[in-house]
Short mmCIF file of C-alpha atoms in Angstrom, two decimals:
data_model
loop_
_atom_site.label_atom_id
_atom_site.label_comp_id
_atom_site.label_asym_id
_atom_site.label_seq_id
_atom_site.Cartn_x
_atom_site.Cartn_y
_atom_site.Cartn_z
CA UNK A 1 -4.61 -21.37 -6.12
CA UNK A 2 -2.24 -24.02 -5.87
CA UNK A 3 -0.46 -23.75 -8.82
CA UNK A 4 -0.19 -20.16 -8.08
CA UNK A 5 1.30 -21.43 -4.40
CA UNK A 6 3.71 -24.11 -6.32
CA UNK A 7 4.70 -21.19 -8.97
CA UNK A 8 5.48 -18.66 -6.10
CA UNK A 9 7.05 -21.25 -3.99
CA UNK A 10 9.86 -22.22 -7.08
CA UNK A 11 10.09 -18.98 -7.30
CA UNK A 12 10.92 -18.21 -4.15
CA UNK A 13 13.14 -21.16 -3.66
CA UNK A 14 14.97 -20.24 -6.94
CA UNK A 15 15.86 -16.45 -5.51
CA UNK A 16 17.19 -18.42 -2.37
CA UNK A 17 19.38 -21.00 -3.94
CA UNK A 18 20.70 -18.09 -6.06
CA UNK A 19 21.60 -15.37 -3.18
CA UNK A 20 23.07 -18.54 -1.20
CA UNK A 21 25.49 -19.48 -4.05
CA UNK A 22 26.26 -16.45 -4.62
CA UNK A 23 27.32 -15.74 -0.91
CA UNK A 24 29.27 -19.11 -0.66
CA UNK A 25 26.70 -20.18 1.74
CA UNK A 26 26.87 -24.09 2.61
CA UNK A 27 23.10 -25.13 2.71
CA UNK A 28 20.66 -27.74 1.31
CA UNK A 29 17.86 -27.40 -1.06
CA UNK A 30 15.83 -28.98 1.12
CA UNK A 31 16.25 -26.50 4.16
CA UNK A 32 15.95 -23.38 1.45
CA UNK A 33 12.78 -25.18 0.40
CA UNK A 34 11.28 -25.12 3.84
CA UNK A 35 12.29 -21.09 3.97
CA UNK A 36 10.41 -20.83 0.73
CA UNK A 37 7.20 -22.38 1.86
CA UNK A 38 7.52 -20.21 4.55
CA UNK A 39 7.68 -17.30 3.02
CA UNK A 40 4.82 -18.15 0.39
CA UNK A 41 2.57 -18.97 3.01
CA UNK A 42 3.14 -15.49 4.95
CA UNK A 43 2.88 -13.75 1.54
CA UNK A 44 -0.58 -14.98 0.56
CA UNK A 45 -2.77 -14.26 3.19
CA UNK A 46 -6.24 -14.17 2.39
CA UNK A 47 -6.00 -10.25 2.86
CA UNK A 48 -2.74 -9.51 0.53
CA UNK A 49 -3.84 -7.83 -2.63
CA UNK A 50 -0.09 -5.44 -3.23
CA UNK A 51 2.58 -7.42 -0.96
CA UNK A 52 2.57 -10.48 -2.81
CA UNK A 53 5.02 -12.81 -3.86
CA UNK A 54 5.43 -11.13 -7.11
CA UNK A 55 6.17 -8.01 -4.72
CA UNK A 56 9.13 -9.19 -3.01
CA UNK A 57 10.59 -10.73 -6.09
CA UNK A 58 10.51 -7.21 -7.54
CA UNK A 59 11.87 -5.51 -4.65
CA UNK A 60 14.72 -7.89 -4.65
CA UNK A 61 16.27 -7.21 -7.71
CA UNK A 62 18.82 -9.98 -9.48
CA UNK A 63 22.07 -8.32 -9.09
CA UNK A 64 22.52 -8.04 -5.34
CA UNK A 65 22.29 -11.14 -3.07
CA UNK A 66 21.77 -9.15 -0.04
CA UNK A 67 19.44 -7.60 -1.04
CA UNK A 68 17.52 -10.41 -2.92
CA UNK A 69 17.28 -12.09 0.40
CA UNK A 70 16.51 -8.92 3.06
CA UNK A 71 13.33 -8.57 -0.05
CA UNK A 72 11.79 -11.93 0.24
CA UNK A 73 11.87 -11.55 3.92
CA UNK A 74 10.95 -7.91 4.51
CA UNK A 75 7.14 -7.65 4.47
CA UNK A 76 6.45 -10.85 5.97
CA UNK A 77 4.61 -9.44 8.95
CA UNK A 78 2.25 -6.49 7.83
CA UNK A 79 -0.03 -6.39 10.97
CA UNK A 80 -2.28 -3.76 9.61
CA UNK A 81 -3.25 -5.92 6.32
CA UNK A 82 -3.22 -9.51 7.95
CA UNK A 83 -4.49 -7.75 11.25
CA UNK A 84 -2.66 -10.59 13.28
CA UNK A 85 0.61 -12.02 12.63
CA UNK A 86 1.18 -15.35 10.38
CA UNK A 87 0.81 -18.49 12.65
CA UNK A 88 3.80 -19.89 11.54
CA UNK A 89 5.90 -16.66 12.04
CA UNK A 90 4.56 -16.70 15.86
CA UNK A 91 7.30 -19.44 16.25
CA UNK A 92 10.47 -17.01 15.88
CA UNK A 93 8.78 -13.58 17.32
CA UNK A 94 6.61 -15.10 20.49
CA UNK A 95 10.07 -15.51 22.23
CA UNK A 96 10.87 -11.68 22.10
CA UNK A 97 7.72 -9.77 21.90
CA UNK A 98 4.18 -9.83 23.53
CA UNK A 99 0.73 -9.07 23.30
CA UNK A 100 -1.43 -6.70 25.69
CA UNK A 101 -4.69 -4.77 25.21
CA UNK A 102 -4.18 -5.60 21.05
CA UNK A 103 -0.42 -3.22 21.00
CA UNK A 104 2.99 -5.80 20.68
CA UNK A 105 5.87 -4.88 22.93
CA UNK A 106 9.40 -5.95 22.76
CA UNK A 107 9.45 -7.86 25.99
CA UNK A 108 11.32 -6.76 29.35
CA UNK A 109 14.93 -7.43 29.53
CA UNK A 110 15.10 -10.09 32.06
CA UNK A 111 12.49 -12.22 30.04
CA UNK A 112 14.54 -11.66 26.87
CA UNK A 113 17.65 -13.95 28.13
CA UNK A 114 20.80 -13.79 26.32
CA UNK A 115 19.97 -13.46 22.38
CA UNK A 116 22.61 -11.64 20.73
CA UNK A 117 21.18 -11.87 17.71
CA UNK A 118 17.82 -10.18 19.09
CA UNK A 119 19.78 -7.64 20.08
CA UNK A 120 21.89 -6.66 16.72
CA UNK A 121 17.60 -6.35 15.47
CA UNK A 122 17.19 -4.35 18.37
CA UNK A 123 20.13 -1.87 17.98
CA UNK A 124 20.12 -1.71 13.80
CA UNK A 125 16.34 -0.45 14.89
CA UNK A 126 17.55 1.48 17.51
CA UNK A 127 14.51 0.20 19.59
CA UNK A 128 14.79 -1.26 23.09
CA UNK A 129 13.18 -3.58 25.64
CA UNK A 130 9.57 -3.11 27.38
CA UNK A 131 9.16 -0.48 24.19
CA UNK A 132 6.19 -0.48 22.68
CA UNK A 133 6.09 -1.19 18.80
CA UNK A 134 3.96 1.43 16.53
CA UNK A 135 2.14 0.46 13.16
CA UNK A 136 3.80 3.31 11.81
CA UNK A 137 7.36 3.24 13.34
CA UNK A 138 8.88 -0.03 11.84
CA UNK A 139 7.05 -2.73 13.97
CA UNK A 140 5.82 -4.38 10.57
CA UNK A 141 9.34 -4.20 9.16
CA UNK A 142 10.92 -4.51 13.00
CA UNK A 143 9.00 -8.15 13.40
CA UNK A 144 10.09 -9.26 9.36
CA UNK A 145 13.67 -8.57 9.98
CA UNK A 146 13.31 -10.67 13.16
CA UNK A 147 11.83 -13.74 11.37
CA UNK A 148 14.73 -12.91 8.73
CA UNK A 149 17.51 -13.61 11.90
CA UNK A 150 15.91 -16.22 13.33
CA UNK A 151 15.59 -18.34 9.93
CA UNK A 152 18.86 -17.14 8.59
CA UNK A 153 21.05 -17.31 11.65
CA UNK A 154 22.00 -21.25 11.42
CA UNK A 155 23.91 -20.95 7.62
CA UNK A 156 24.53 -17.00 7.44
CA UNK A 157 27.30 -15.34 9.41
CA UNK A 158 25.86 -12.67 11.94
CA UNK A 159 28.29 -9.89 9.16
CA UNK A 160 25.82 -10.71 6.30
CA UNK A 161 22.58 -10.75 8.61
CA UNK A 162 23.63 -7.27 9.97
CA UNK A 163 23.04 -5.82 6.11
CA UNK A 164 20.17 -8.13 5.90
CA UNK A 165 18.65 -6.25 8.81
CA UNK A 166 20.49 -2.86 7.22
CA UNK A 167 17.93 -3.43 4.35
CA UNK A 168 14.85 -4.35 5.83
CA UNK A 169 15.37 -1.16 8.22
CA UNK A 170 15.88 0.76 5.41
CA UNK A 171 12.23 -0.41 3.87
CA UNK A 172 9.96 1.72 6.78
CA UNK A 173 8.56 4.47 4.90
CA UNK A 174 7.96 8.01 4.58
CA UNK A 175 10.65 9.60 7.40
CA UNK A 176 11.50 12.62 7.46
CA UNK A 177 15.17 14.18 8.47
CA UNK A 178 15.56 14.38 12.34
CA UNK A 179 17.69 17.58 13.03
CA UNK A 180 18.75 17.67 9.68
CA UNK A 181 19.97 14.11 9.40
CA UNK A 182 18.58 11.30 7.27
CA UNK A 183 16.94 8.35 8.20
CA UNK A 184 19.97 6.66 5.81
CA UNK A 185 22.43 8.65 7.80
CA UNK A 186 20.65 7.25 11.41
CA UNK A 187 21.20 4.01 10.23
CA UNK A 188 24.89 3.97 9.21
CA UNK A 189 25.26 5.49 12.72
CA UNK A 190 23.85 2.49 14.54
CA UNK A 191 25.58 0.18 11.96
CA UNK A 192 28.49 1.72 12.94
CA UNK A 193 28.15 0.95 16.69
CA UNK A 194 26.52 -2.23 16.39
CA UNK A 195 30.47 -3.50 14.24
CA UNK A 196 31.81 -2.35 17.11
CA UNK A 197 30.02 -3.60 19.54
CA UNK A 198 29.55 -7.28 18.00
CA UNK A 199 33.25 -7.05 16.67
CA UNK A 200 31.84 -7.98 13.23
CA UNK A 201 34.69 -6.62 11.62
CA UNK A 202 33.31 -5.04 8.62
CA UNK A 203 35.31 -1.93 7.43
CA UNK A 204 34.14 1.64 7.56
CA UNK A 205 33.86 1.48 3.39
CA UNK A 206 31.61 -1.90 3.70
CA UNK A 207 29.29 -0.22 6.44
CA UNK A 208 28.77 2.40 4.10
CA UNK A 209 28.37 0.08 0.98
CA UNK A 210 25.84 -2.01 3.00
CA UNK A 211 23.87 1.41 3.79
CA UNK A 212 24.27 2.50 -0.41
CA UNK A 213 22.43 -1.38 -0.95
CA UNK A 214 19.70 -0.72 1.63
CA UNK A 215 18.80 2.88 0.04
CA UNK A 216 18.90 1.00 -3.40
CA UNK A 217 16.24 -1.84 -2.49
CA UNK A 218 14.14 0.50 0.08
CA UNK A 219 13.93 2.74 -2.86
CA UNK A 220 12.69 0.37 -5.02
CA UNK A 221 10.26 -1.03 -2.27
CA UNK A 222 8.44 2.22 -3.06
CA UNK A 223 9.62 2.16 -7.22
CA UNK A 224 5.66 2.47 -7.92
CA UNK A 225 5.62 6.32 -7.05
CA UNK A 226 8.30 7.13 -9.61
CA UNK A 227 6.38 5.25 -12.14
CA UNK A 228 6.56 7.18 -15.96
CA UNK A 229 2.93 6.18 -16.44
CA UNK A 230 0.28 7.24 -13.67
CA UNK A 231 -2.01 4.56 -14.76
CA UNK A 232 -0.09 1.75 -13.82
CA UNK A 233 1.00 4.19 -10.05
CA UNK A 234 -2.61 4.40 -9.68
CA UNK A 235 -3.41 0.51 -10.19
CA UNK A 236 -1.11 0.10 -7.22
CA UNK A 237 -3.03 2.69 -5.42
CA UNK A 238 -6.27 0.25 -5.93
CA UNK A 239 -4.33 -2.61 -5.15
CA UNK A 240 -3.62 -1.31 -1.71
CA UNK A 241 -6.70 0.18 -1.16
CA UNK A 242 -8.47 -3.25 -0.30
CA UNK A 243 -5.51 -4.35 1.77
CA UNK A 244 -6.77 -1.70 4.85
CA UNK A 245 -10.08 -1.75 3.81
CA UNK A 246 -11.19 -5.09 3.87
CA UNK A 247 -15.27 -4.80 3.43
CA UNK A 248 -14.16 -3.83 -0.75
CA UNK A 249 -12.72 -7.62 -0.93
CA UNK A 250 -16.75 -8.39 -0.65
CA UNK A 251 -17.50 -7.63 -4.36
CA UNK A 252 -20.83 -6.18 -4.37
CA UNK A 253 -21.81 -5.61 -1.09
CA UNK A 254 -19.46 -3.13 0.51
CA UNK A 255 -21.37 -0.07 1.35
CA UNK A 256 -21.75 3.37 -0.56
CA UNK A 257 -20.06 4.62 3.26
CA UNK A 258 -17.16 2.03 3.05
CA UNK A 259 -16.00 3.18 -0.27
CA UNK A 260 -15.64 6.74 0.74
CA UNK A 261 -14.11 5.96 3.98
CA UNK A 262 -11.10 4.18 1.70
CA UNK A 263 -11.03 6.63 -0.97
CA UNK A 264 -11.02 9.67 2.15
CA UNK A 265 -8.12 7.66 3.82
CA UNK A 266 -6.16 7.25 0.85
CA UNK A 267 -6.78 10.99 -0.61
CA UNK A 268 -5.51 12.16 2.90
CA UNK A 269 -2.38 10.05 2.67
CA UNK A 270 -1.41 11.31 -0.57
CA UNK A 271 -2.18 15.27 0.14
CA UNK A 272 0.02 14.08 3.23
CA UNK A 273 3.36 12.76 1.41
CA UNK A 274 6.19 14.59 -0.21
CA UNK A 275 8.74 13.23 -2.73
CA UNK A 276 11.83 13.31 -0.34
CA UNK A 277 9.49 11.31 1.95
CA UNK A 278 9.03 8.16 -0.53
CA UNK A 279 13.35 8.17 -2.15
CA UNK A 280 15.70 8.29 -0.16
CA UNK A 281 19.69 8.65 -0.96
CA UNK A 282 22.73 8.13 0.48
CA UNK A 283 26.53 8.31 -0.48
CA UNK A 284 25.45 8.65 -4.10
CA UNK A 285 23.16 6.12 -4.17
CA UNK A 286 21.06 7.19 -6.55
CA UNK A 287 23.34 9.39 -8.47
CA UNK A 288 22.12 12.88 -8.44
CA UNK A 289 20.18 12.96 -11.67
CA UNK A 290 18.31 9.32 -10.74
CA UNK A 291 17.22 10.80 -7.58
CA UNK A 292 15.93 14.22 -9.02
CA UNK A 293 14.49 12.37 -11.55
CA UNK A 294 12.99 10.08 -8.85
CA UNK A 295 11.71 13.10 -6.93
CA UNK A 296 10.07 14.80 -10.19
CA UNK A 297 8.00 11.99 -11.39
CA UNK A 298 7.04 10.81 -7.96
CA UNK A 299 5.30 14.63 -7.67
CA UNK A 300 3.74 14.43 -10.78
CA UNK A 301 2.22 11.35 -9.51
CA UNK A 302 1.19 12.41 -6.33
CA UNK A 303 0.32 15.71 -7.84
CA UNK A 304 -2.28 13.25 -10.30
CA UNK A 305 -3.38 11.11 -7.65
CA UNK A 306 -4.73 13.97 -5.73
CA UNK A 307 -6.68 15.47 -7.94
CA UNK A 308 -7.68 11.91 -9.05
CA UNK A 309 -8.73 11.28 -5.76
CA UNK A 310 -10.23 14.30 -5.14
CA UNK A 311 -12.52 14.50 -7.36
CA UNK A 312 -13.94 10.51 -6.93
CA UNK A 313 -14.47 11.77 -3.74
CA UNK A 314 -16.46 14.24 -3.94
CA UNK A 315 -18.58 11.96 -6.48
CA UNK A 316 -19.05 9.74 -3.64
CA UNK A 317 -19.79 12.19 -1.13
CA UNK A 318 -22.85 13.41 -3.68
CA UNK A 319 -23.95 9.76 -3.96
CA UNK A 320 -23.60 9.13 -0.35
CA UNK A 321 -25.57 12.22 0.75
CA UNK A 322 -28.77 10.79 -2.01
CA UNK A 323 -28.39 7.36 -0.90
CA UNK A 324 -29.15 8.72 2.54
CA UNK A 325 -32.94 9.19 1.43
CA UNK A 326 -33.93 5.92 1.51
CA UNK A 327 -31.35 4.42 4.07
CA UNK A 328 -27.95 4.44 5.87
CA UNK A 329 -25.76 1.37 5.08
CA UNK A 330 -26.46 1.19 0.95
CA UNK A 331 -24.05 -1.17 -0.73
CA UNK A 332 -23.18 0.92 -3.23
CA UNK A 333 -23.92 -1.86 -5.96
CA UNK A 334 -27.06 -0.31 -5.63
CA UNK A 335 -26.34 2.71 -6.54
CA UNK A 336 -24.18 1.89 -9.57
CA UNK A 337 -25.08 -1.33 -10.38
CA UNK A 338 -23.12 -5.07 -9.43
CA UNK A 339 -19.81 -4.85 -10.88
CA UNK A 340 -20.55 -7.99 -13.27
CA UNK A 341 -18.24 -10.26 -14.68
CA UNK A 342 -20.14 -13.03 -16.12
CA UNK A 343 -21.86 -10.10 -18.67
CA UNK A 344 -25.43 -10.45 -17.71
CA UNK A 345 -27.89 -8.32 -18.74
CA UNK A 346 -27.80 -5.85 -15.73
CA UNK A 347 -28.51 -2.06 -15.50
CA UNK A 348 -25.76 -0.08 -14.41
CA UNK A 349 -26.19 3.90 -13.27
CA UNK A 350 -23.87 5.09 -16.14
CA UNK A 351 -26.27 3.38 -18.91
CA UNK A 352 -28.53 6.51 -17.88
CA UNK A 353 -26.28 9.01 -17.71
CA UNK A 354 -26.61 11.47 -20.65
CA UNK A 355 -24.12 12.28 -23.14
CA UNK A 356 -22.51 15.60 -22.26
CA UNK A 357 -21.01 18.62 -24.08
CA UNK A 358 -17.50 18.97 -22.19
CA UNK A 359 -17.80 22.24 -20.95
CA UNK A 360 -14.53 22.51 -19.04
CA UNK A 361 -11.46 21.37 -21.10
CA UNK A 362 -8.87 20.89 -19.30
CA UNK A 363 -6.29 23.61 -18.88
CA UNK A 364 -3.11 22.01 -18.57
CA UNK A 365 -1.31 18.74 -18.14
CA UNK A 366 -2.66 17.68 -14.69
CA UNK A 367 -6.06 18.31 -15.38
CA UNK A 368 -5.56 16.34 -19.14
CA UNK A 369 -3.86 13.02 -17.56
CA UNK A 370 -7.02 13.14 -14.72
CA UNK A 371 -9.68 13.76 -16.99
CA UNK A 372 -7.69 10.91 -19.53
CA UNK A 373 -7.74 8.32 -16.27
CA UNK A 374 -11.20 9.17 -15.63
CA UNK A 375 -12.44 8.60 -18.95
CA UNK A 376 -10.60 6.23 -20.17
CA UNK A 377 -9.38 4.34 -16.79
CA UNK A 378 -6.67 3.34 -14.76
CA UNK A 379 -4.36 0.71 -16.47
CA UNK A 380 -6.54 -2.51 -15.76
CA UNK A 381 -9.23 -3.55 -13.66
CA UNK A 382 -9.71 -4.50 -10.08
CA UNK A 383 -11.82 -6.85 -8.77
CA UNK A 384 -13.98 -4.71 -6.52
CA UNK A 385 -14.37 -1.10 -8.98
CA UNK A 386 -14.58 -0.13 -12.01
CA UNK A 387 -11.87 0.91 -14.16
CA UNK A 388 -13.10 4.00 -15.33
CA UNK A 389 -15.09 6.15 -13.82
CA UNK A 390 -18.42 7.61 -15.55
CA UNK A 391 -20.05 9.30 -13.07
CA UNK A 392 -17.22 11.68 -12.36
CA UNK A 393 -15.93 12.37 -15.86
CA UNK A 394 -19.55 13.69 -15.93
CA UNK A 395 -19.88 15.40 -12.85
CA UNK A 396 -15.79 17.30 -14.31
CA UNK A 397 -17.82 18.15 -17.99
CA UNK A 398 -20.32 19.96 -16.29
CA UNK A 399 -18.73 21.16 -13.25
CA UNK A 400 -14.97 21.68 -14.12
CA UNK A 401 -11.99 20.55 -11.54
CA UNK A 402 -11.58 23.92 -10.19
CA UNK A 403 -15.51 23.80 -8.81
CA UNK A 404 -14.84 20.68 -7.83
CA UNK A 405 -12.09 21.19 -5.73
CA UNK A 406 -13.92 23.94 -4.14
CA UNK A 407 -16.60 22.61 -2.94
CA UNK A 408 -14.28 19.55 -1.63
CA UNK A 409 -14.32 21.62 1.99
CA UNK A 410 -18.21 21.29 1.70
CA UNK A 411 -17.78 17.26 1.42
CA UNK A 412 -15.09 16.97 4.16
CA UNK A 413 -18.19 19.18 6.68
CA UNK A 414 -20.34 16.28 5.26
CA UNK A 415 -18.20 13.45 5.84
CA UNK A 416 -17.70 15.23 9.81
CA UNK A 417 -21.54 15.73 10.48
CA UNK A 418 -21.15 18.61 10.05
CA UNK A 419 -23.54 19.47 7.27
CA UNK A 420 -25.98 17.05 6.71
CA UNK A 421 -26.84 15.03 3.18
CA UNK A 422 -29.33 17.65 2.14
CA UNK A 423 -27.39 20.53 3.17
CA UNK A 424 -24.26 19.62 1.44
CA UNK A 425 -26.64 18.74 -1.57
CA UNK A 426 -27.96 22.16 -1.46
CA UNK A 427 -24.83 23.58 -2.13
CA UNK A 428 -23.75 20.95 -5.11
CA UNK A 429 -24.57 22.23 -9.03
CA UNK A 430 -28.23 21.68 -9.13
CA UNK A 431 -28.12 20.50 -12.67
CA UNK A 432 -25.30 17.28 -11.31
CA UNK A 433 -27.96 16.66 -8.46
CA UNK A 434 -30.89 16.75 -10.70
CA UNK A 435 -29.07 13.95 -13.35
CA UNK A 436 -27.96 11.99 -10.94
CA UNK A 437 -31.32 11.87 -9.62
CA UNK A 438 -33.17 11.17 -12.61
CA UNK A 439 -30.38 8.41 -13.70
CA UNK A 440 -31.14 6.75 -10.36
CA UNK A 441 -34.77 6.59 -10.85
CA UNK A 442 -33.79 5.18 -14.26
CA UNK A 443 -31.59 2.63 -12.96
CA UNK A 444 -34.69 1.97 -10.28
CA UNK A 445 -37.38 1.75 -13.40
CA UNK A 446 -35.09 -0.95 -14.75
CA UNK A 447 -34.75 -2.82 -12.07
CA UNK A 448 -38.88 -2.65 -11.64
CA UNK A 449 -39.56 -3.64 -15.16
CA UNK A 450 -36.87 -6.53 -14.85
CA UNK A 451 -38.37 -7.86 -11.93
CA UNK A 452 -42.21 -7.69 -13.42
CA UNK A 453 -40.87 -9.45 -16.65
CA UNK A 454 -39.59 -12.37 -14.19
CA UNK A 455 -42.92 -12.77 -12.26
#
């Protein structure tokens, strides 16, 4: 872990002495150093598993200074994922925001003081004192840009921190148009007022240049989505997955109920999104034929990751509703068998499971590329699943998507209480139930014959 630390932190401090030099700033290595470690620290928090280091330095590009910097700074604070805010990041936000009953709140004008630097953050946000700051409305990116400021503000002139800020705004996801105008377009608005208003200076062709760069690096924030090969979108699906579902960092002994509550969370945030709601564009940034190609292969992945999703989930409702026969928190290790990397000798569920005729080839595209990723796997491995997925590539040969998909209303009534396990059982393809079944008692045989060879 250190060397990764020492790796990440050269890193870092290599991207800063660049985007410095480039910008004529006058600094020492020393201070840019001290910004690194900073930013390391904040970056590899015990629950960080997708906005890493190696995150950030992608985000950032090489060609664009600006942005290179607004990157390494703009997912410092993710609340949700760290569930508190970095210690050492408490130093530059405590002044300006507050705590109460677990929300943060930009604190009350009179206790703010005169901070006109706080206030360009405030106004590129378009946020204002006493507000309250939402998960899902830019606090995460809000609190990052402030950190950026505050660090920056002794070596970079307030001109270049106001499309530092620009940037960082531009990374809160998934907005849609407000009365037909753009979240891009709301931005060079308030850019447009705060030159004014802090007589920065900049001319109406650089506010709309510093805009173009923030569209450019926001867009690639979310790059994963327009991704050629779904594979490698869906291996950044599984890396966030454990990011807001902490109990799947505990290899092993997260629960056949914790599993499904991630997998339902994430399956409802992709049926949720739209392409125009991950790229954005602005001023011809991307041209027209990047963005529509943008848009196009970020719905083919969504379009994959639902059905992906979709049907893992209704595999784990099915083994959710059995394991509720003998109990109500099962790790699902028990179930399928401990992931195992040392190679012992363990039974796993799918060393039972039958070979299969494929009685439902898929009928077009979709269905080939989901059936291919269940088969065959996601692009690698993650530490707390399995790559492929057995179970369901049976449970599609003898079922088909389209059944699948329809009983998928059955499993939502389940996961509501509102059908219980042996009701939504009932209505599952008897023949599924009935291997499952027999695979489990299998896997359960195994692990009673392994256990009477020991004694």
């Amino acid at each position: 872990m250190n060397f990764d630390f020492e790796r990440d932190h050269q890193r870092c401090l290599d991207k800063l002495i660049w985007a410095t030099r480039q910008l004529n700033i006058n600094t020492t290595e020393r201070d840019l150093s001290k910004i690194a470690e900073l930013i390391v620290q904040a970056m590899t928090g015990r629950w960080r598993s997708f906005h890493t280091p190696d995150h950030i330095f992608e985000v950032g590009g090489s060609d664009n200074p600006i942005e290179v910097l607004a990157a390494l700074f703009h997912d410092l604070v993710y609340v949700q994922v760290d569930q508190s805010v970095h210690f050492n990041l408490t130093f530059y936000i405590t002044p300006f925001v507050r705590e109460f009953r677990e929300n943060l709140y930009i604190r009350d004008r009179e206790d703010l003081g005169n901070d006109s630097m706080f206030d360009m953050v405030m106004e590129v946000f378009g946020f204002t004192p006493s507000q309250q700051l939402s998960p899902f409305g830019g606090q995460n990116e809000f609190l990052s840009a402030l950190v950026a400021v505050k660090v920056l503000e002794p070596f970079i002139p307030p001109a270049l921190i106001l499309q530092i800020i620009a940037c960082i705004e531009a990374t809160i996801p998934f907005r849609p148009h407000k009365d037909g105008v753009s979240p891009a377009q709301r931005l060079y608005e308030r850019l447009v007022t705060v030159n004014e208003s802090f007589q920065l200076g900049l001319s109406s062709e650089e506010l709309v240049e510093a805009v173009r760069q923030a569209v450019r690096m926001a867009n690639r924030d979310v790059g994963s989505f327009a991704n050629p090969n779904p594979k490698i979108f869906l291996d950044g699906t599984w890396d966030l997955l454990p990011e807001t579902n902490h109990n799947l960092r505990f290899t092993n002994s997260y629960t056949v109920n914790q599993y499904r509550v991630a997998l339902q969370k994430m399956e409802g945030f992709m049926n949720f999104l739209k392409p125009d709601l991950v790229f954005q564009d602005y001023a011809g940034e991307p041209n027209e034929e990047t963005y529509q190609s943008l848009l196009t292969r970020a719905g083919k992945n969504l379009e994959t990751a639902r059905l992906y999703l979709g049907s893992k989930l209704f595999t784990i409702a099915l083994l959710e509703a059995l394991s509720q026969r003998f109990g109500r928190n099962i790790p699902l290790s028990t179930i399928m068998g401990e992931l195992n990397p040392e190679g012992l000798n363990i039974g796993k569920l799918e060393d039972f499971l039958p070979d299969i005729t494929n009685n439902y080839p898929p009928k077009n595209s979709l269905e080939e590329d989901v059936f291919e990723l269940l088969e065959k796997g996601r692009y690698s491995s993650s530490s707390y699943d399995l790559k492929n997925s057995p179970l369901t590539t049976l449970m599609v040969k003898i079922m088909g998507f389209e059944r699948i998909q329809q009983l998928h209303d059955h499993a939502k009534e389940f996961f509501e209480g509102k059908l219980d396990g042996e009701s939504f059982l009932a209505v599952c393809d008897p023949m599924v139930v009935e291997i499952i079944t027999n695979s489990l008692i299998k896997l359960f045989d195994n692990r009673k014959a392994a256990l009477m060879r020991a004694s």
